[in-house]
Coordinates of C-alpha atoms and ligand atoms in Angstrom, one line a residue:
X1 CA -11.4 -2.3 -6.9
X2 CA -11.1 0.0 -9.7
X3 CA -11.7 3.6 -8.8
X4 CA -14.5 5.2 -9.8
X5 CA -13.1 8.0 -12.6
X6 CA -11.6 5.1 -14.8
X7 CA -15.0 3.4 -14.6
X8 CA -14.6 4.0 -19.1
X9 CA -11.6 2.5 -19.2
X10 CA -10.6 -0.8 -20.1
X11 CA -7.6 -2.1 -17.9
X12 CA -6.1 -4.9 -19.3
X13 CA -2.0 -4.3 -18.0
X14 CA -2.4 -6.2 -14.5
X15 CA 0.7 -7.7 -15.3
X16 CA 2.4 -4.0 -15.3
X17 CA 0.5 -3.3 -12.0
X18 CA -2.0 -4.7 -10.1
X19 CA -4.6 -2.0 -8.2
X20 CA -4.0 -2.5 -4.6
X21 CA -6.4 -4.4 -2.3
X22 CA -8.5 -2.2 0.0
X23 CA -7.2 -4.3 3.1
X24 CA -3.6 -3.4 2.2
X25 CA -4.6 0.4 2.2
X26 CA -6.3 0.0 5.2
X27 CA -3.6 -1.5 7.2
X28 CA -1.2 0.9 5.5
X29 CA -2.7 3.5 6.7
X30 CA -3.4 2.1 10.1
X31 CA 0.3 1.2 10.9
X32 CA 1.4 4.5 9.5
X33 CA -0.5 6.1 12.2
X34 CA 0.2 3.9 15.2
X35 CA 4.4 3.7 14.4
X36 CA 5.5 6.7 14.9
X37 CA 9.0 5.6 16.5
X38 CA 11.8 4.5 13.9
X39 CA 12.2 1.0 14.5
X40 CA 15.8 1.1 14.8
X41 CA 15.5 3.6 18.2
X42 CA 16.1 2.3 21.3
X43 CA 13.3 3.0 23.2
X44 CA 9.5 2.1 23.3
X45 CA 8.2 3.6 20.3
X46 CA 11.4 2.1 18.4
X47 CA 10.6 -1.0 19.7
X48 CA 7.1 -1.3 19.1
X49 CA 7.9 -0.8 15.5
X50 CA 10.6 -3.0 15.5
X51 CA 8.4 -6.0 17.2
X52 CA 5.7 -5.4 14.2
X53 CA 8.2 -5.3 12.0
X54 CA 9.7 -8.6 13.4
X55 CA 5.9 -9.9 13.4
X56 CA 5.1 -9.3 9.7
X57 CA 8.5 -10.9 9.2
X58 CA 6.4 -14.0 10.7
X59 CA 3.5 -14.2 9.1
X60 CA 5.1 -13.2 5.6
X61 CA 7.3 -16.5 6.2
X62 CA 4.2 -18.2 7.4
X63 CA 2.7 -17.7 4.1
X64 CA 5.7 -18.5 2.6
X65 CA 6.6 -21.5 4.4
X66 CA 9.8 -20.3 5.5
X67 CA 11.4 -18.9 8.6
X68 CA 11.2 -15.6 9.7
X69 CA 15.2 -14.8 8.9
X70 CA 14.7 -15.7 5.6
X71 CA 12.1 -13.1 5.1
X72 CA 14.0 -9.1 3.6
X73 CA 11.6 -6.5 2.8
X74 CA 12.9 -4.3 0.2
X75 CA 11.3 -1.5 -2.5
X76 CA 10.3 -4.3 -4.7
X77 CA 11.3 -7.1 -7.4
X78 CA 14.0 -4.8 -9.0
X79 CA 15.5 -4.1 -5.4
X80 CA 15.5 -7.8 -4.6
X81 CA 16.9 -8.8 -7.7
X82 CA 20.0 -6.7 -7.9
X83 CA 20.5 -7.5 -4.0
X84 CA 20.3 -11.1 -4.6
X85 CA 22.2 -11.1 -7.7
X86 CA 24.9 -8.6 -6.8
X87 CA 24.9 -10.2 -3.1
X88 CA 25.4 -14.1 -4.0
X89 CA 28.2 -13.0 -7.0
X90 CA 29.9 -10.9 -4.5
X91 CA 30.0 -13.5 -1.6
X92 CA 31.1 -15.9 -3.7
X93 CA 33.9 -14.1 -6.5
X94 CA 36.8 -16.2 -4.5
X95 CA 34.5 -19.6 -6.2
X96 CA 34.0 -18.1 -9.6
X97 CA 32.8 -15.6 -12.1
X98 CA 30.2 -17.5 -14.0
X99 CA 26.7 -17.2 -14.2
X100 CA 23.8 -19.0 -16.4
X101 CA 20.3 -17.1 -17.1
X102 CA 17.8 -17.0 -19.1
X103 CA 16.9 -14.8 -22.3
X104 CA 13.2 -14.1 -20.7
X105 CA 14.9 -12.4 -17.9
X106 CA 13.2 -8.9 -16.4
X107 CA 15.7 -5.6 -16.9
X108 CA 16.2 -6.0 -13.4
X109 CA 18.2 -9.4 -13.8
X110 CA 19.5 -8.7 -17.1
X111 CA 20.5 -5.5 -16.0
X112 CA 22.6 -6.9 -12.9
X113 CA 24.1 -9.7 -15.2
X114 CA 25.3 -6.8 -18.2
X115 CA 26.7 -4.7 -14.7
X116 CA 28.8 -7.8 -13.6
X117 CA 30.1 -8.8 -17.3
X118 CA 31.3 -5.1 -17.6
X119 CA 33.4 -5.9 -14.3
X120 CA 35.0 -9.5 -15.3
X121 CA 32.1 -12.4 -15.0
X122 CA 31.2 -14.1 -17.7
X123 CA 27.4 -14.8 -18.6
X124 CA 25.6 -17.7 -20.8
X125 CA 22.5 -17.2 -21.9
X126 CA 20.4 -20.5 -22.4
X127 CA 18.2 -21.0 -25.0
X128 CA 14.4 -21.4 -25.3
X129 CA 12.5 -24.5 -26.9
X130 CA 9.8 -23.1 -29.0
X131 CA 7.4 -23.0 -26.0
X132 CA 9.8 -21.1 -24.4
X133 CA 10.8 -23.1 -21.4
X134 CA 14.8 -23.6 -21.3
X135 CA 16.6 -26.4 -22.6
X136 CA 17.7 -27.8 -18.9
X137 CA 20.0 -30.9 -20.9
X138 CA 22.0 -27.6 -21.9
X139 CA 22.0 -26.0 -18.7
X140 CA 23.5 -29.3 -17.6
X141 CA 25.9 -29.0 -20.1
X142 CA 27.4 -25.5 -19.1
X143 CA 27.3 -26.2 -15.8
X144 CA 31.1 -26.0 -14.4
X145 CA 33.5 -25.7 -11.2
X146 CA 33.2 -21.8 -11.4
X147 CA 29.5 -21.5 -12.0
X148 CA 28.2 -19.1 -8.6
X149 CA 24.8 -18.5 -9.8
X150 CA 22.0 -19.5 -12.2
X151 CA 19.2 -16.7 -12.3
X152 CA 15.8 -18.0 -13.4
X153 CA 12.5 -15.8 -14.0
X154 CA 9.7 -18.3 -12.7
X155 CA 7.3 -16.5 -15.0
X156 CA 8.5 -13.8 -17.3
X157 CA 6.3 -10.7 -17.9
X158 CA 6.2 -10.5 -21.4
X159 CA 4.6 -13.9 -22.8
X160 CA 4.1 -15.8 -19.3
X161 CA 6.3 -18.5 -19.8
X162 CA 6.6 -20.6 -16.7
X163 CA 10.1 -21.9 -16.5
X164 CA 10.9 -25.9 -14.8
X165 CA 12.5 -24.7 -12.0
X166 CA 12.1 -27.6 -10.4
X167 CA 13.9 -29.4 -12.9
X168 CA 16.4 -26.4 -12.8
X169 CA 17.1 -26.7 -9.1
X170 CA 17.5 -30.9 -9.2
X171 CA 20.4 -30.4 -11.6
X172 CA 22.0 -27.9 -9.3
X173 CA 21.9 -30.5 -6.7
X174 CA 25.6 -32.0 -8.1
X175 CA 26.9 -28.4 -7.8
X176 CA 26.9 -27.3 -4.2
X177 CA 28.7 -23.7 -5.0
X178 CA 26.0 -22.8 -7.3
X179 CA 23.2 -20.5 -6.1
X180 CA 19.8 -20.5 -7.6
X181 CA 18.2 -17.1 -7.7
X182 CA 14.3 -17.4 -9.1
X183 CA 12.8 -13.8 -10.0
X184 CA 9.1 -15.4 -9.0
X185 CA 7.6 -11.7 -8.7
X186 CA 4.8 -12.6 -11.8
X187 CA 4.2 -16.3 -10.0
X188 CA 3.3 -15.8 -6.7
X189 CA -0.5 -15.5 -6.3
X190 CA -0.8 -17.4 -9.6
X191 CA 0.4 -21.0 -8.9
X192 CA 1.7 -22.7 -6.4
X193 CA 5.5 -22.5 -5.6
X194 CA 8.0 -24.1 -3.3
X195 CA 10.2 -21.3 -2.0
X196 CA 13.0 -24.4 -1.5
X197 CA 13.8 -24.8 -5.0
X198 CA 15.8 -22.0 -4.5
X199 CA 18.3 -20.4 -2.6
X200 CA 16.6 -16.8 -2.9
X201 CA 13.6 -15.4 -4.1
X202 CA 11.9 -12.1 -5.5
X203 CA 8.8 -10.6 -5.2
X204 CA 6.6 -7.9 -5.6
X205 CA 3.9 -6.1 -3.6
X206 CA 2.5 -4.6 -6.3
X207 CA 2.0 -7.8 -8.3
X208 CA -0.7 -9.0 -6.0
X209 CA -2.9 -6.4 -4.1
X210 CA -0.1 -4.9 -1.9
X211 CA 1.2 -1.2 -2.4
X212 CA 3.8 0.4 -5.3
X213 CA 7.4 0.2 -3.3
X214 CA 7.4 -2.6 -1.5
X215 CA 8.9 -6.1 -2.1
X216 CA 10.5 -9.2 -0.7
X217 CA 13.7 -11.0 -0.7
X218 CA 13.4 -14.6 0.4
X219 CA 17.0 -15.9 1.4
X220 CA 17.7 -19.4 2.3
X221 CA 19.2 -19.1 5.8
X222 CA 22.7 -21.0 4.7
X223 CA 23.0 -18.7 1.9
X224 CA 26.2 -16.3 1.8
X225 CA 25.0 -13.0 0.2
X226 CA 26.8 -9.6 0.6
X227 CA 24.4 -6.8 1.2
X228 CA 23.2 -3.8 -1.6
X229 CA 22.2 -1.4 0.8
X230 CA 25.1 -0.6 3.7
X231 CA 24.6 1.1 6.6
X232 CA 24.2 -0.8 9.9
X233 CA 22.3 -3.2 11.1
X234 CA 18.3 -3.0 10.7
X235 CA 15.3 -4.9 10.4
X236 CA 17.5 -7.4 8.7
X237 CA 21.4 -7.3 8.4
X238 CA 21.0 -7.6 4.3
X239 CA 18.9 -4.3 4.0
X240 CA 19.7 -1.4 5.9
X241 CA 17.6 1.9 5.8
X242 CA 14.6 2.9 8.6
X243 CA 12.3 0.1 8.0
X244 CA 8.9 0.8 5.9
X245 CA 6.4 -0.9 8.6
X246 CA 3.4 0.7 6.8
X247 CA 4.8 -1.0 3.6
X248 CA 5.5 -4.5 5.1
X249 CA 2.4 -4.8 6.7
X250 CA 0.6 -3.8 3.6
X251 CA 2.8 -6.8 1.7
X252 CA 1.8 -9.1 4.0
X253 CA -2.1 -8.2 4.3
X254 CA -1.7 -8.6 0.4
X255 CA 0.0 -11.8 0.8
X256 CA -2.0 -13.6 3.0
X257 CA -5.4 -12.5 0.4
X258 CA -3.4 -13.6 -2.7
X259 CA -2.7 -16.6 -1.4
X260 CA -5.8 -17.3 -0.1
X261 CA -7.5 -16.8 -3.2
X262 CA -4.9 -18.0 -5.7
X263 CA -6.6 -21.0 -6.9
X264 CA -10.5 -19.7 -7.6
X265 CA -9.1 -16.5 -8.8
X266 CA -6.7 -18.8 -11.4
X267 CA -9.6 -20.4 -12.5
X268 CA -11.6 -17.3 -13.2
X269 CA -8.5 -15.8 -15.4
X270 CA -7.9 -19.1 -17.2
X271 CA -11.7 -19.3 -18.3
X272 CA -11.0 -15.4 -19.6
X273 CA -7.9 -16.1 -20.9
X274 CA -10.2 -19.0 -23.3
X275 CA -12.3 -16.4 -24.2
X276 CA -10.0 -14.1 -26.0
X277 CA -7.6 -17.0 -27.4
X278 CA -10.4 -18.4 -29.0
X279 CA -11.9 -15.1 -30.2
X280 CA -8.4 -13.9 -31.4
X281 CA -7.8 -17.3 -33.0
X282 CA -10.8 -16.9 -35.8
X283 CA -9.0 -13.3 -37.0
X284 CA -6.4 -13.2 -39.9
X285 CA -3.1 -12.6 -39.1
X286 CA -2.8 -12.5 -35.7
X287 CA 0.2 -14.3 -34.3
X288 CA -0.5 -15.6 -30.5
X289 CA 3.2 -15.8 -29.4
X290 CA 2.5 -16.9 -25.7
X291 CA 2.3 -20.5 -25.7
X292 CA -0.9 -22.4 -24.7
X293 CA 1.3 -23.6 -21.4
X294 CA 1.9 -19.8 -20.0
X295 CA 0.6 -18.8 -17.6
X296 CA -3.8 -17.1 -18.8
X297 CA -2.8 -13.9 -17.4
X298 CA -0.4 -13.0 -20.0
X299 CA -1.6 -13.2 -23.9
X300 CA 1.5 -11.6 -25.9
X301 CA 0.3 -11.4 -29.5
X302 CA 1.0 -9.7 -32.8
X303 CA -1.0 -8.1 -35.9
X304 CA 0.7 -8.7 -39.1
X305 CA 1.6 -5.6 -40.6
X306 CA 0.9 -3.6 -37.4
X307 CA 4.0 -2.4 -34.7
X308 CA 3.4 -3.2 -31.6
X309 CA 3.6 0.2 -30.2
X310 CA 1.2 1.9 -33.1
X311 CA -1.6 -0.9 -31.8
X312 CA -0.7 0.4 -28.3
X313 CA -1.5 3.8 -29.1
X314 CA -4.3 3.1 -31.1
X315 CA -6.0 1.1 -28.1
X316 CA -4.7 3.8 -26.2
X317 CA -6.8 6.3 -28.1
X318 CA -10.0 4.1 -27.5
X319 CA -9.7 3.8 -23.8
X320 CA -7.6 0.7 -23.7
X321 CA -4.6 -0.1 -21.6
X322 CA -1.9 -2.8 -23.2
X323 CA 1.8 -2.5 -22.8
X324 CA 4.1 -3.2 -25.3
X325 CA 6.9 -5.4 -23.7
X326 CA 7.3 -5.1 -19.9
X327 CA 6.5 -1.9 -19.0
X328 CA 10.4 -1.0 -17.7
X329 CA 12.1 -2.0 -21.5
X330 CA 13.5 0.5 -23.9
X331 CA 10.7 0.7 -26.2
X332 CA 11.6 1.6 -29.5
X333 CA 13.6 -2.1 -30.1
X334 CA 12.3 -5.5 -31.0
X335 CA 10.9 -7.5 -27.8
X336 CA 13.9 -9.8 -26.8
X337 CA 11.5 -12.3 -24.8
X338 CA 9.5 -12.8 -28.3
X339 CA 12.3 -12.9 -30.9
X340 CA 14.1 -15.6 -28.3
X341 CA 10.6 -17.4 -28.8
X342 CA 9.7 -17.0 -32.8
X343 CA 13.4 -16.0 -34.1
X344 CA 11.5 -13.8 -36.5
X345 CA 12.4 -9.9 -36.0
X346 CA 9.2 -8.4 -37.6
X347 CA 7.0 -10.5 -35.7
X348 CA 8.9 -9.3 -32.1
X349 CA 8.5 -5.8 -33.3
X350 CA 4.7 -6.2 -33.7
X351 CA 4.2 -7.8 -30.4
X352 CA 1.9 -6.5 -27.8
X353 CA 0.9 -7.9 -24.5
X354 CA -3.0 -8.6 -22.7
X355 CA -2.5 -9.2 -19.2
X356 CA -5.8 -10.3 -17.6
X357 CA -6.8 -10.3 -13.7
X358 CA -9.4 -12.1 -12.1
X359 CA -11.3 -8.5 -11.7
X360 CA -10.9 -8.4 -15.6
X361 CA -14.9 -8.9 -16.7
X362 CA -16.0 -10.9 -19.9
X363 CA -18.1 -7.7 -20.8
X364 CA -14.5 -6.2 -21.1
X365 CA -13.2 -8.9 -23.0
X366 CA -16.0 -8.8 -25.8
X367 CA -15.4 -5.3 -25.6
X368 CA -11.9 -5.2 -26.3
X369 CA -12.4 -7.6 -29.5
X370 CA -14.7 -5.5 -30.9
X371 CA -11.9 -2.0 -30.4
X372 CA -9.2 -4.8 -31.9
X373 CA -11.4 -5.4 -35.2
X374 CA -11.9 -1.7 -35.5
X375 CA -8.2 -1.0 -35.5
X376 CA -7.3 -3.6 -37.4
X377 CA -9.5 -2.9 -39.9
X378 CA -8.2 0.9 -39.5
X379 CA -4.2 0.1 -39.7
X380 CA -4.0 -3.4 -41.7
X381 CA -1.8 -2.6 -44.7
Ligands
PMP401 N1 10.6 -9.1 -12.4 C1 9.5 -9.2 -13.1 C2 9.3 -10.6 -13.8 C3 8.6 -8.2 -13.3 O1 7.5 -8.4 -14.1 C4 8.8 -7.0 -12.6 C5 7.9 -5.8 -12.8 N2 7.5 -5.5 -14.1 C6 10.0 -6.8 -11.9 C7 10.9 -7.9 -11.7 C8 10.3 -5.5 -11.1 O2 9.4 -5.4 -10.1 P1 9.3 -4.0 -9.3 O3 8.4 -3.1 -10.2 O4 8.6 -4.3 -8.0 O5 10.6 -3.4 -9.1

């Protein structure tokens, strides 16, 4: 629920951050209160935390379909990313130094990957069909001996792009070395999604009802990963630090109510999602750079003539929230994700991004039209 004092304001940046379920505050809160030992102490107030801890472990994995040793709680997407990445590339340097991703990748992967090409790896970058999904006849093709890791984004922030990670993970199968990392931290409470595709996992609390700072790291049980975060052993090996019980509990309240309502909440985003495609579709130079196949949350677009930032702004000044690229980007350069997509620079400087929740209303919607023709109208050259 939206608080009150934004009651004017139209939200349409759910893909930037989500508000939090009241249950997950609730049980924040709660478990706050009641844990007061750290749940790495040995004695009874450490170990009451550390049994919660151990039982959200369980019903995140529950959720998940996984096992409870597979489950890390961490700060959040970028945490789990740069663990897994960093982790798997360490644990396996003696096999080799190559890695294959994606141009749709968050700052948080592509980030990692630049860090590790700095210190001797070497990175391809596959390319995107025009809807795009990679090319996986070329991922076949560099596919080699020394190949550790291939880092996927599941659904990537900016235009929504699901990627066949399926298809992904079945031509990994003739290359036992070769770790698949899936960044699925814009999928989860969207679509469904078989954790065993991959060998680990990222996601984010805040993505679907649960609390800013916390996140999960799924990790296949056989996988070799070194840890980020040193220091002695804790609520998992791979993760040290006094564990955030208040947070992990809130993720998991969170996780259980995305999951639960994933598929009528879909529904009720994919019929908004229509809406403004086929309202946006009828104006004049408007480019809809997400493809009809992404995911309806996401609606990446573009005014001809218009930066993407000024159009920000100017929605901005009207009461209406949009983020140009994903909201951790530098923002003054061309969007990567849409110039991998369209190959056309002007048209990945002008692009803006709608992301739609199922609390997003159609009152909003027709709203936000009428604010885009006004501007439009305003800024058009
Ligand atoms: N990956 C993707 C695809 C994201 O959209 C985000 C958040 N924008 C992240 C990773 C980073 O998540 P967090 O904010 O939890 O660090």
């Amino acid at each position: 629920m939206i608080e009150e004092s934004w009651a004017d304001m139209i939200y349409l940046d759910y893909t930037a951050n989500m508000p939090p379920e009241e249950e997950a505050l609730q049980v924040f809160l709660e478990t706050e209160r009641r844990c007061i030992g750290n749940a790495n102490a040995q004695h009874q107030a450490g170990r009451y935390a550390s049994e919660l801890m151990h039982s959200l472990s369980q019903r995140a994995a529950h959720v998940l379909q996984s096992k409870p040793e597979e489950v890390i709680f961490t700060s959040g997407a970028s945490e789990s990313n740069n663990t897994a990445i960093f982790g798997v590339a360490q644990a396996s340097r003696h096999v080799g130094r190559h890695i294959i991703t994606t141009p749709l990748e968050h700052p948080s992967v592509s980030g990692c990957l630049t860090a590790l090409q700095e210190r001797g790896w070497e990175i391809d970058v596959l390319d995107v069909n025009r809807d795009g999904t990679i090319d996986v006849d070329q991922l076949k093709a560099l596919l080699r001996r020394d190949t550790v890791l291939v880092t996927l984004c599941a659904v990537d922030s900016e235009l929504g792009v699901m990627q066949p990670v399926a298809a992904a993970s079945e031509c990994l199968r003739a290359w036992p070395d070769c770790r698949l990392h899936v960044d699925a931290t814009q999928l989860i409470g969207k679509r469904p999604f078989d954790l065993h595709l991959a060998d680990t996992v990222s996601l984010s609390g805040h993505k679907f009802g649960g609390l800013n700072g916390s996140g999960l790291l799924w990790k296949r049980a056989e996988t070799a990963m070194e840890p980020l975060i040193h220091g002695g052993a804790s609520a998992s090996l791979y993760r040290s630090g006094t564990p955030a019980v208040g947070l992990a509990a809130s993720l998991a309240a969170a996780l259980e109510i995305a999951m639960a309502e994933r598929d009528g909440r879909y529904e009720r985003v994919a019929s908004l999602n229509r809406r403004l495609r086929d309202a946006l579709a009828k104006r004049d130079g408007v480019h809809l750079h997400s493809p009809e196949s992404a995911v309806p949350h996401i609606l990446n677009l573009g005014v001809e003539g218009i930066r993407g930032t000024a159009f920000r702004d100017a929605l901005d000044a009207r009461g209406v929230c949009v983020s140009v690229k994903s909201a951790c980007s530098v923002e003054s350069t061309p969007s990567h994700a849409v110039y991998a997509l369209t190959r056309n620079r002007r048209q990945a400087l002008e692009s803006w991004r709608v992301s739609l929740s199922h609390m997003t209303t159609e009152a909003e919607i027709d709203e936000f039209i009428t604010i885009f023709d006004g501007i439009c109208e305003e800024l058009k050259p």
